[in-house]
Every structure is written in C-alpha cells, then in structure tokens.
PDB file of C-alpha atoms in Angstrom:
ATOM      1  CA  UNK A   1     -14.559-212.774  54.568  1.00  0.00           C
ATOM      2  CA  UNK A   2     -10.816-213.479  54.594  1.00  0.00           C
ATOM      3  CA  UNK A   3      -8.774-211.310  56.950  1.00  0.00           C
ATOM      4  CA  UNK A   4      -5.705-210.084  55.079  1.00  0.00           C
ATOM      5  CA  UNK A   5      -2.465-208.348  56.052  1.00  0.00           C
ATOM      6  CA  UNK A   6      -0.759-206.655  53.092  1.00  0.00           C
ATOM      7  CA  UNK A   7       3.003-206.032  52.989  1.00  0.00           C
ATOM      8  CA  UNK A   8       3.401-203.022  50.669  1.00  0.00           C
ATOM      9  CA  UNK A   9       5.856-203.585  47.796  1.00  0.00           C
ATOM     10  CA  UNK A  10       6.814-200.189  46.369  1.00  0.00           C
ATOM     11  CA  UNK A  11      10.325-201.279  45.403  1.00  0.00           C
ATOM     12  CA  UNK A  12      12.221-200.134  48.528  1.00  0.00           C
ATOM     13  CA  UNK A  13      11.355-202.510  51.350  1.00  0.00           C
ATOM     14  CA  UNK A  14      13.342-205.211  53.069  1.00  0.00           C
ATOM     15  CA  UNK A  15      10.667-207.322  51.457  1.00  0.00           C
ATOM     16  CA  UNK A  16      11.969-210.846  51.605  1.00  0.00           C
ATOM     17  CA  UNK A  17      12.719-210.959  55.326  1.00  0.00           C
ATOM     18  CA  UNK A  18       9.662-208.878  56.306  1.00  0.00           C
ATOM     19  CA  UNK A  19       7.305-210.974  54.202  1.00  0.00           C
ATOM     20  CA  UNK A  20       8.820-214.253  55.434  1.00  0.00           C
ATOM     21  CA  UNK A  21       8.314-213.164  59.052  1.00  0.00           C
ATOM     22  CA  UNK A  22       4.720-212.035  58.436  1.00  0.00           C
ATOM     23  CA  UNK A  23       3.894-215.214  56.473  1.00  0.00           C
ATOM     24  CA  UNK A  24       5.422-217.290  59.283  1.00  0.00           C
ATOM     25  CA  UNK A  25       3.330-215.756  62.083  1.00  0.00           C
ATOM     26  CA  UNK A  26       0.188-215.714  59.902  1.00  0.00           C
ATOM     27  CA  UNK A  27       0.200-219.501  59.424  1.00  0.00           C
ATOM     28  CA  UNK A  28      -2.738-220.965  61.312  1.00  0.00           C
ATOM     29  CA  UNK A  29      -3.815-217.534  62.622  1.00  0.00           C
ATOM     30  CA  UNK A  30      -6.800-217.074  60.331  1.00  0.00           C
ATOM     31  CA  UNK A  31      -5.064-214.106  58.668  1.00  0.00           C
ATOM     32  CA  UNK A  32      -3.821-214.360  55.080  1.00  0.00           C
ATOM     33  CA  UNK A  33      -0.536-212.514  54.381  1.00  0.00           C
ATOM     34  CA  UNK A  34       0.155-211.092  50.924  1.00  0.00           C
ATOM     35  CA  UNK A  35       2.981-209.039  49.404  1.00  0.00           C
ATOM     36  CA  UNK A  36       1.500-206.573  46.936  1.00  0.00           C
ATOM     37  CA  UNK A  37       2.305-203.662  44.654  1.00  0.00           C
ATOM     38  CA  UNK A  38      -1.383-203.148  43.798  1.00  0.00           C
ATOM     39  CA  UNK A  39      -3.231-200.247  45.446  1.00  0.00           C
ATOM     40  CA  UNK A  40      -6.549-202.109  45.310  1.00  0.00           C
ATOM     41  CA  UNK A  41      -5.094-204.970  47.381  1.00  0.00           C
ATOM     42  CA  UNK A  42      -3.752-202.505  49.965  1.00  0.00           C
ATOM     43  CA  UNK A  43      -7.231-200.944  50.121  1.00  0.00           C
ATOM     44  CA  UNK A  44      -8.881-204.354  50.530  1.00  0.00           C
ATOM     45  CA  UNK A  45      -6.529-205.559  53.285  1.00  0.00           C
ATOM     46  CA  UNK A  46      -7.624-205.465  56.907  1.00  0.00           C
ATOM     47  CA  UNK A  47      -4.153-204.333  58.046  1.00  0.00           C
ATOM     48  CA  UNK A  48      -0.980-203.079  56.336  1.00  0.00           C
ATOM     49  CA  UNK A  49       2.788-203.384  56.860  1.00  0.00           C
ATOM     50  CA  UNK A  50       4.931-200.568  55.369  1.00  0.00           C
ATOM     51  CA  UNK A  51       8.593-201.642  55.178  1.00  0.00           C
ATOM     52  CA  UNK A  52      11.458-199.458  53.990  1.00  0.00           C
ATOM     53  CA  UNK A  53      15.210-199.526  53.649  1.00  0.00           C
ATOM     54  CA  UNK A  54      17.867-197.353  52.052  1.00  0.00           C
ATOM     55  CA  UNK A  55      17.537-193.573  51.875  1.00  0.00           C
ATOM     56  CA  UNK A  56      14.269-191.940  52.902  1.00  0.00           C
ATOM     57  CA  UNK A  57      14.151-189.537  49.890  1.00  0.00           C
ATOM     58  CA  UNK A  58      14.341-192.576  47.570  1.00  0.00           C
ATOM     59  CA  UNK A  59      11.634-194.376  49.552  1.00  0.00           C
ATOM     60  CA  UNK A  60       9.291-191.376  49.403  1.00  0.00           C
ATOM     61  CA  UNK A  61       9.883-190.973  45.647  1.00  0.00           C
ATOM     62  CA  UNK A  62       9.273-194.664  44.946  1.00  0.00           C
ATOM     63  CA  UNK A  63       6.122-194.710  47.085  1.00  0.00           C
ATOM     64  CA  UNK A  64       4.725-191.780  45.073  1.00  0.00           C
ATOM     65  CA  UNK A  65       5.798-193.133  41.683  1.00  0.00           C
ATOM     66  CA  UNK A  66       4.513-196.640  42.423  1.00  0.00           C
ATOM     67  CA  UNK A  67       0.952-195.313  42.681  1.00  0.00           C
ATOM     68  CA  UNK A  68       0.675-196.726  46.210  1.00  0.00           C
ATOM     69  CA  UNK A  69       0.868-193.462  48.186  1.00  0.00           C
ATOM     70  CA  UNK A  70      -2.895-192.801  48.328  1.00  0.00           C
ATOM     71  CA  UNK A  71      -3.738-196.356  49.365  1.00  0.00           C
ATOM     72  CA  UNK A  72      -1.126-196.236  52.150  1.00  0.00           C
ATOM     73  CA  UNK A  73      -2.525-192.900  53.404  1.00  0.00           C
ATOM     74  CA  UNK A  74      -6.045-194.365  53.347  1.00  0.00           C
ATOM     75  CA  UNK A  75      -4.803-197.359  55.346  1.00  0.00           C
ATOM     76  CA  UNK A  76      -3.098-195.082  57.871  1.00  0.00           C
ATOM     77  CA  UNK A  77      -6.379-193.230  58.383  1.00  0.00           C
ATOM     78  CA  UNK A  78      -8.542-196.280  58.981  1.00  0.00           C
ATOM     79  CA  UNK A  79      -6.782-199.578  59.726  1.00  0.00           C
ATOM     80  CA  UNK A  80      -3.826-201.005  61.685  1.00  0.00           C
ATOM     81  CA  UNK A  81      -0.541-199.936  60.043  1.00  0.00           C
ATOM     82  CA  UNK A  82       2.931-201.202  61.022  1.00  0.00           C
ATOM     83  CA  UNK A  83       5.908-199.175  59.733  1.00  0.00           C
ATOM     84  CA  UNK A  84       9.352-200.806  59.740  1.00  0.00           C
ATOM     85  CA  UNK A  85      12.782-199.080  59.632  1.00  0.00           C
ATOM     86  CA  UNK A  86      12.595-196.332  56.962  1.00  0.00           C
ATOM     87  CA  UNK A  87       8.880-197.173  56.882  1.00  0.00           C
ATOM     88  CA  UNK A  88       8.789-195.654  60.369  1.00  0.00           C
ATOM     89  CA  UNK A  89      10.810-192.564  59.396  1.00  0.00           C
ATOM     90  CA  UNK A  90       8.442-191.904  56.478  1.00  0.00           C
ATOM     91  CA  UNK A  91       5.543-191.442  58.916  1.00  0.00           C
ATOM     92  CA  UNK A  92       7.028-188.219  60.317  1.00  0.00           C
ATOM     93  CA  UNK A  93       6.908-184.694  58.867  1.00  0.00           C
ATOM     94  CA  UNK A  94      10.433-184.352  57.522  1.00  0.00           C
ATOM     95  CA  UNK A  95      13.929-185.811  57.493  1.00  0.00           C
ATOM     96  CA  UNK A  96      17.408-184.292  57.490  1.00  0.00           C
ATOM     97  CA  UNK A  97      18.267-186.974  54.943  1.00  0.00           C
ATOM     98  CA  UNK A  98      17.693-185.136  51.700  1.00  0.00           C
ATOM     99  CA  UNK A  99      16.160-183.026  53.239  1.00  0.00           C
ATOM    100  CA  UNK A 100      12.821-184.565  52.386  1.00  0.00           C
ATOM    101  CA  UNK A 101       9.189-184.376  53.467  1.00  0.00           C
ATOM    102  CA  UNK A 102       7.551-187.417  55.007  1.00  0.00           C
ATOM    103  CA  UNK A 103       3.907-188.438  55.186  1.00  0.00           C
ATOM    104  CA  UNK A 104       3.143-186.210  58.204  1.00  0.00           C
ATOM    105  CA  UNK A 105       1.128-188.916  59.989  1.00  0.00           C
ATOM    106  CA  UNK A 106       3.066-188.487  63.247  1.00  0.00           C
ATOM    107  CA  UNK A 107       4.389-184.977  63.854  1.00  0.00           C
ATOM    108  CA  UNK A 108       8.134-184.717  64.283  1.00  0.00           C
ATOM    109  CA  UNK A 109      11.419-184.961  62.405  1.00  0.00           C
ATOM    110  CA  UNK A 110      14.075-187.504  61.497  1.00  0.00           C
ATOM    111  CA  UNK A 111      17.626-186.547  62.526  1.00  0.00           C
ATOM    112  CA  UNK A 112      21.080-187.916  61.786  1.00  0.00           C
ATOM    113  CA  UNK A 113      23.203-189.300  64.613  1.00  0.00           C
ATOM    114  CA  UNK A 114      25.888-186.699  65.456  1.00  0.00           C
ATOM    115  CA  UNK A 115      28.495-188.950  67.070  1.00  0.00           C
ATOM    116  CA  UNK A 116      31.701-188.082  65.236  1.00  0.00           C
ATOM    117  CA  UNK A 117      34.689-188.495  67.559  1.00  0.00           C
ATOM    118  CA  UNK A 118      32.538-189.708  70.458  1.00  0.00           C
ATOM    119  CA  UNK A 119      33.673-192.769  72.393  1.00  0.00           C
ATOM    120  CA  UNK A 120      31.523-195.592  73.690  1.00  0.00           C
ATOM    121  CA  UNK A 121      31.853-196.746  77.322  1.00  0.00           C
ATOM    122  CA  UNK A 122      34.269-199.493  76.202  1.00  0.00           C
ATOM    123  CA  UNK A 123      36.568-196.866  74.597  1.00  0.00           C
ATOM    124  CA  UNK A 124      35.692-197.679  70.970  1.00  0.00           C
ATOM    125  CA  UNK A 125      34.343-195.007  68.646  1.00  0.00           C
ATOM    126  CA  UNK A 126      30.646-194.786  67.916  1.00  0.00           C
ATOM    127  CA  UNK A 127      30.003-195.939  64.363  1.00  0.00           C
ATOM    128  CA  UNK A 128      27.286-194.515  62.135  1.00  0.00           C
ATOM    129  CA  UNK A 129      25.231-196.333  61.018  1.00  0.00           C
ATOM    130  CA  UNK A 130      24.452-198.122  64.229  1.00  0.00           C
ATOM    131  CA  UNK A 131      24.442-201.811  63.290  1.00  0.00           C
ATOM    132  CA  UNK A 132      23.623-204.616  65.674  1.00  0.00           C
ATOM    133  CA  UNK A 133      21.578-205.557  68.709  1.00  0.00           C
ATOM    134  CA  UNK A 134      20.410-202.935  71.182  1.00  0.00           C
ATOM    135  CA  UNK A 135      18.046-202.908  74.149  1.00  0.00           C
ATOM    136  CA  UNK A 136      14.624-201.332  73.678  1.00  0.00           C
ATOM    137  CA  UNK A 137      12.954-199.670  76.657  1.00  0.00           C
ATOM    138  CA  UNK A 138       9.160-199.597  76.455  1.00  0.00           C
ATOM    139  CA  UNK A 139       8.640-195.881  77.081  1.00  0.00           C
ATOM    140  CA  UNK A 140       4.829-196.195  77.000  1.00  0.00           C
ATOM    141  CA  UNK A 141       2.562-199.193  77.518  1.00  0.00           C
ATOM    142  CA  UNK A 142       1.073-200.422  74.240  1.00  0.00           C
ATOM    143  CA  UNK A 143      -0.847-203.556  73.185  1.00  0.00           C
ATOM    144  CA  UNK A 144       1.869-204.284  70.607  1.00  0.00           C
ATOM    145  CA  UNK A 145       4.370-204.891  73.433  1.00  0.00           C
ATOM    146  CA  UNK A 146       2.276-207.782  74.820  1.00  0.00           C
ATOM    147  CA  UNK A 147       4.543-210.721  75.632  1.00  0.00           C
ATOM    148  CA  UNK A 148       7.737-208.737  74.908  1.00  0.00           C
ATOM    149  CA  UNK A 149       9.833-208.213  78.071  1.00  0.00           C
ATOM    150  CA  UNK A 150      10.936-204.625  78.669  1.00  0.00           C
ATOM    151  CA  UNK A 151      14.572-203.969  77.677  1.00  0.00           C
ATOM    152  CA  UNK A 152      14.559-206.830  75.165  1.00  0.00           C
ATOM    153  CA  UNK A 153      17.197-206.743  72.417  1.00  0.00           C
ATOM    154  CA  UNK A 154      16.226-205.875  68.842  1.00  0.00           C
ATOM    155  CA  UNK A 155      18.330-205.571  65.675  1.00  0.00           C
ATOM    156  CA  UNK A 156      19.136-202.104  64.263  1.00  0.00           C
ATOM    157  CA  UNK A 157      20.755-200.789  61.057  1.00  0.00           C
ATOM    158  CA  UNK A 158      20.361-196.993  60.800  1.00  0.00           C
ATOM    159  CA  UNK A 159      22.071-193.600  60.611  1.00  0.00           C
ATOM    160  CA  UNK A 160      18.916-191.549  61.319  1.00  0.00           C
ATOM    161  CA  UNK A 161      16.391-191.613  64.144  1.00  0.00           C
ATOM    162  CA  UNK A 162      12.927-190.173  64.791  1.00  0.00           C
ATOM    163  CA  UNK A 163      12.188-187.312  67.149  1.00  0.00           C
ATOM    164  CA  UNK A 164       8.401-187.016  67.555  1.00  0.00           C
ATOM    165  CA  UNK A 165       7.061-183.598  68.528  1.00  0.00           C
ATOM    166  CA  UNK A 166       4.768-185.151  71.153  1.00  0.00           C
ATOM    167  CA  UNK A 167       6.590-187.545  73.495  1.00  0.00           C
ATOM    168  CA  UNK A 168       3.344-189.459  74.014  1.00  0.00           C
ATOM    169  CA  UNK A 169       3.951-190.836  70.515  1.00  0.00           C
ATOM    170  CA  UNK A 170       7.334-192.248  71.595  1.00  0.00           C
ATOM    171  CA  UNK A 171       6.569-195.788  72.822  1.00  0.00           C
ATOM    172  CA  UNK A 172      10.049-197.317  72.538  1.00  0.00           C
ATOM    173  CA  UNK A 173      13.485-195.865  73.291  1.00  0.00           C
ATOM    174  CA  UNK A 174      17.053-197.054  72.989  1.00  0.00           C
ATOM    175  CA  UNK A 175      20.507-195.660  73.745  1.00  0.00           C
ATOM    176  CA  UNK A 176      23.225-194.929  71.211  1.00  0.00           C
ATOM    177  CA  UNK A 177      25.272-191.951  72.305  1.00  0.00           C
ATOM    178  CA  UNK A 178      22.059-190.660  73.891  1.00  0.00           C
ATOM    179  CA  UNK A 179      18.502-191.844  74.444  1.00  0.00           C
ATOM    180  CA  UNK A 180      16.511-191.820  71.180  1.00  0.00           C
ATOM    181  CA  UNK A 181      13.046-192.862  70.043  1.00  0.00           C
ATOM    182  CA  UNK A 182      12.987-196.219  68.253  1.00  0.00           C
ATOM    183  CA  UNK A 183       9.259-196.974  68.242  1.00  0.00           C
ATOM    184  CA  UNK A 184       6.371-194.588  67.624  1.00  0.00           C
ATOM    185  CA  UNK A 185       2.622-195.020  67.879  1.00  0.00           C
ATOM    186  CA  UNK A 186      -0.560-193.026  67.415  1.00  0.00           C
ATOM    187  CA  UNK A 187      -4.100-194.397  67.267  1.00  0.00           C
ATOM    188  CA  UNK A 188      -4.010-197.234  64.688  1.00  0.00           C
ATOM    189  CA  UNK A 189      -0.326-196.718  63.744  1.00  0.00           C
ATOM    190  CA  UNK A 190       2.670-198.489  65.283  1.00  0.00           C
ATOM    191  CA  UNK A 191       6.193-198.375  63.854  1.00  0.00           C
ATOM    192  CA  UNK A 192       9.749-199.365  64.772  1.00  0.00           C
ATOM    193  CA  UNK A 193      13.190-198.188  63.710  1.00  0.00           C
ATOM    194  CA  UNK A 194      14.599-201.643  64.466  1.00  0.00           C
ATOM    195  CA  UNK A 195      13.918-204.678  62.275  1.00  0.00           C
ATOM    196  CA  UNK A 196      11.488-207.071  64.010  1.00  0.00           C
ATOM    197  CA  UNK A 197      12.030-209.599  61.207  1.00  0.00           C
ATOM    198  CA  UNK A 198      15.747-209.789  62.125  1.00  0.00           C
ATOM    199  CA  UNK A 199      15.123-209.799  65.882  1.00  0.00           C
ATOM    200  CA  UNK A 200      14.402-213.491  66.566  1.00  0.00           C
ATOM    201  CA  UNK A 201      11.507-214.419  68.875  1.00  0.00           C
ATOM    202  CA  UNK A 202      10.776-210.924  70.225  1.00  0.00           C
ATOM    203  CA  UNK A 203      10.417-209.570  66.692  1.00  0.00           C
ATOM    204  CA  UNK A 204       8.097-212.391  65.678  1.00  0.00           C
ATOM    205  CA  UNK A 205       6.012-211.643  68.782  1.00  0.00           C
ATOM    206  CA  UNK A 206       5.538-208.049  67.532  1.00  0.00           C
ATOM    207  CA  UNK A 207       4.365-209.255  64.117  1.00  0.00           C
ATOM    208  CA  UNK A 208       2.083-211.834  65.772  1.00  0.00           C
ATOM    209  CA  UNK A 209       0.610-209.117  68.000  1.00  0.00           C
ATOM    210  CA  UNK A 210       0.017-206.944  64.939  1.00  0.00           C
ATOM    211  CA  UNK A 211      -2.173-209.609  63.316  1.00  0.00           C
ATOM    212  CA  UNK A 212      -4.620-209.393  66.227  1.00  0.00           C
ATOM    213  CA  UNK A 213      -4.216-205.781  67.398  1.00  0.00           C
ATOM    214  CA  UNK A 214      -7.525-203.922  67.377  1.00  0.00           C
ATOM    215  CA  UNK A 215      -6.807-200.210  68.004  1.00  0.00           C
TER     216      UNK A 215
END
C-alpha cells in the first residue's frame, strides 16, 4: 500500500511553495506527496498538511465551503497533521481576526500583535505584520525538532499569533516585542506559525521529519 501525504487545497494555502517543499523531501522516501481538493483523497492519505495564508475568517469559510472540513477533522483525530501559518491558527478555538471561530483542536486563542509605537532594540519601530527571519526556541522537546538546532532561524509573515491555553502545547517560541508561541503540538498534531517551506534547510528538515513521524 502506497504511503501518501496530502497537502489540502481548499483555495487559501500557500500551495505552490508548500507543495514544492513536500514533493522535494518526499522524493526517494517511499512516501507519495499529492496536492488535493478531494475529501476522499484526504481521508485515504496516511498524513495531511494543512496550509493557510491570508485572513483566518476567509480560510475558515473556504475550508467549510470546499467540502473539506470534515475530512480535515477526521485526519486531525487519527493521523499526523501538520498545520502551516494560518493553518496553525485555524487549529485553535478562536481568533481576534474577524472575530472568528477556529477548529478547536488545540484550546487557546489567536491574538493580534499590539506593538503600535513600540521601538525595537535598534531604535526602529516594530512593524506589523512581522516579516522576515526570526529565531525559534524549542520550548518543548518534540520528535519533529529532530536534526533542527535550537534557536534556528525560520521565516515569518504574520500579524497574529497563537496563545494556547495549556503551555504544554507550546513547543516553539519566538520574540517579537515579547515572547510568543510560534509552534504548537498535541498528540498527532504539529503546527508552525512560520513558513518551513521558505526557511531553507531547517524548514525542509521539518517536512522530512513529518513524513516519518509516528505519534
């Protein structure tokens, strides 16, 4: 039986770069990578990547209207799931952006950076969204961090960040005005606010780890 990782196409993901990264690490791994908008293919896949970009209310609406919501929830209940960027935010209960309800798979909320008028250590103003490279501290050990040095740089583009209710679900943290959660995990779910597919070798290592992670 072919092992498959499905990248969910519900019309709102950073699909090209995510799928290219997943296809790249899947070559020669024994795992077939597909990009799909078909619920039955999400259900049949061994593991699932949920990307997302833009506004979370739009992402939630498109996920519902695409007919993929139930298959994503089934995946989150039973198989390895990797959420990326807004795909991570969608896993929580609610977001200030909208406001809108999320999937409620990891309890907590998504908040907007409140950095107006604040200055960075170099004297420049904090900009929202945060765009660029930032260090990620591995707040909890996790198999997905295998081979990724602590405090590695990853690429971010975001105005909102996750605040899980249970800090045990916060497995990665970064600093932008204050310490914030940038990677969450629970059971078979792992998700990042940063973009692994835009984060060079360390990002590819995360996707490679995901292909073989057995929660």
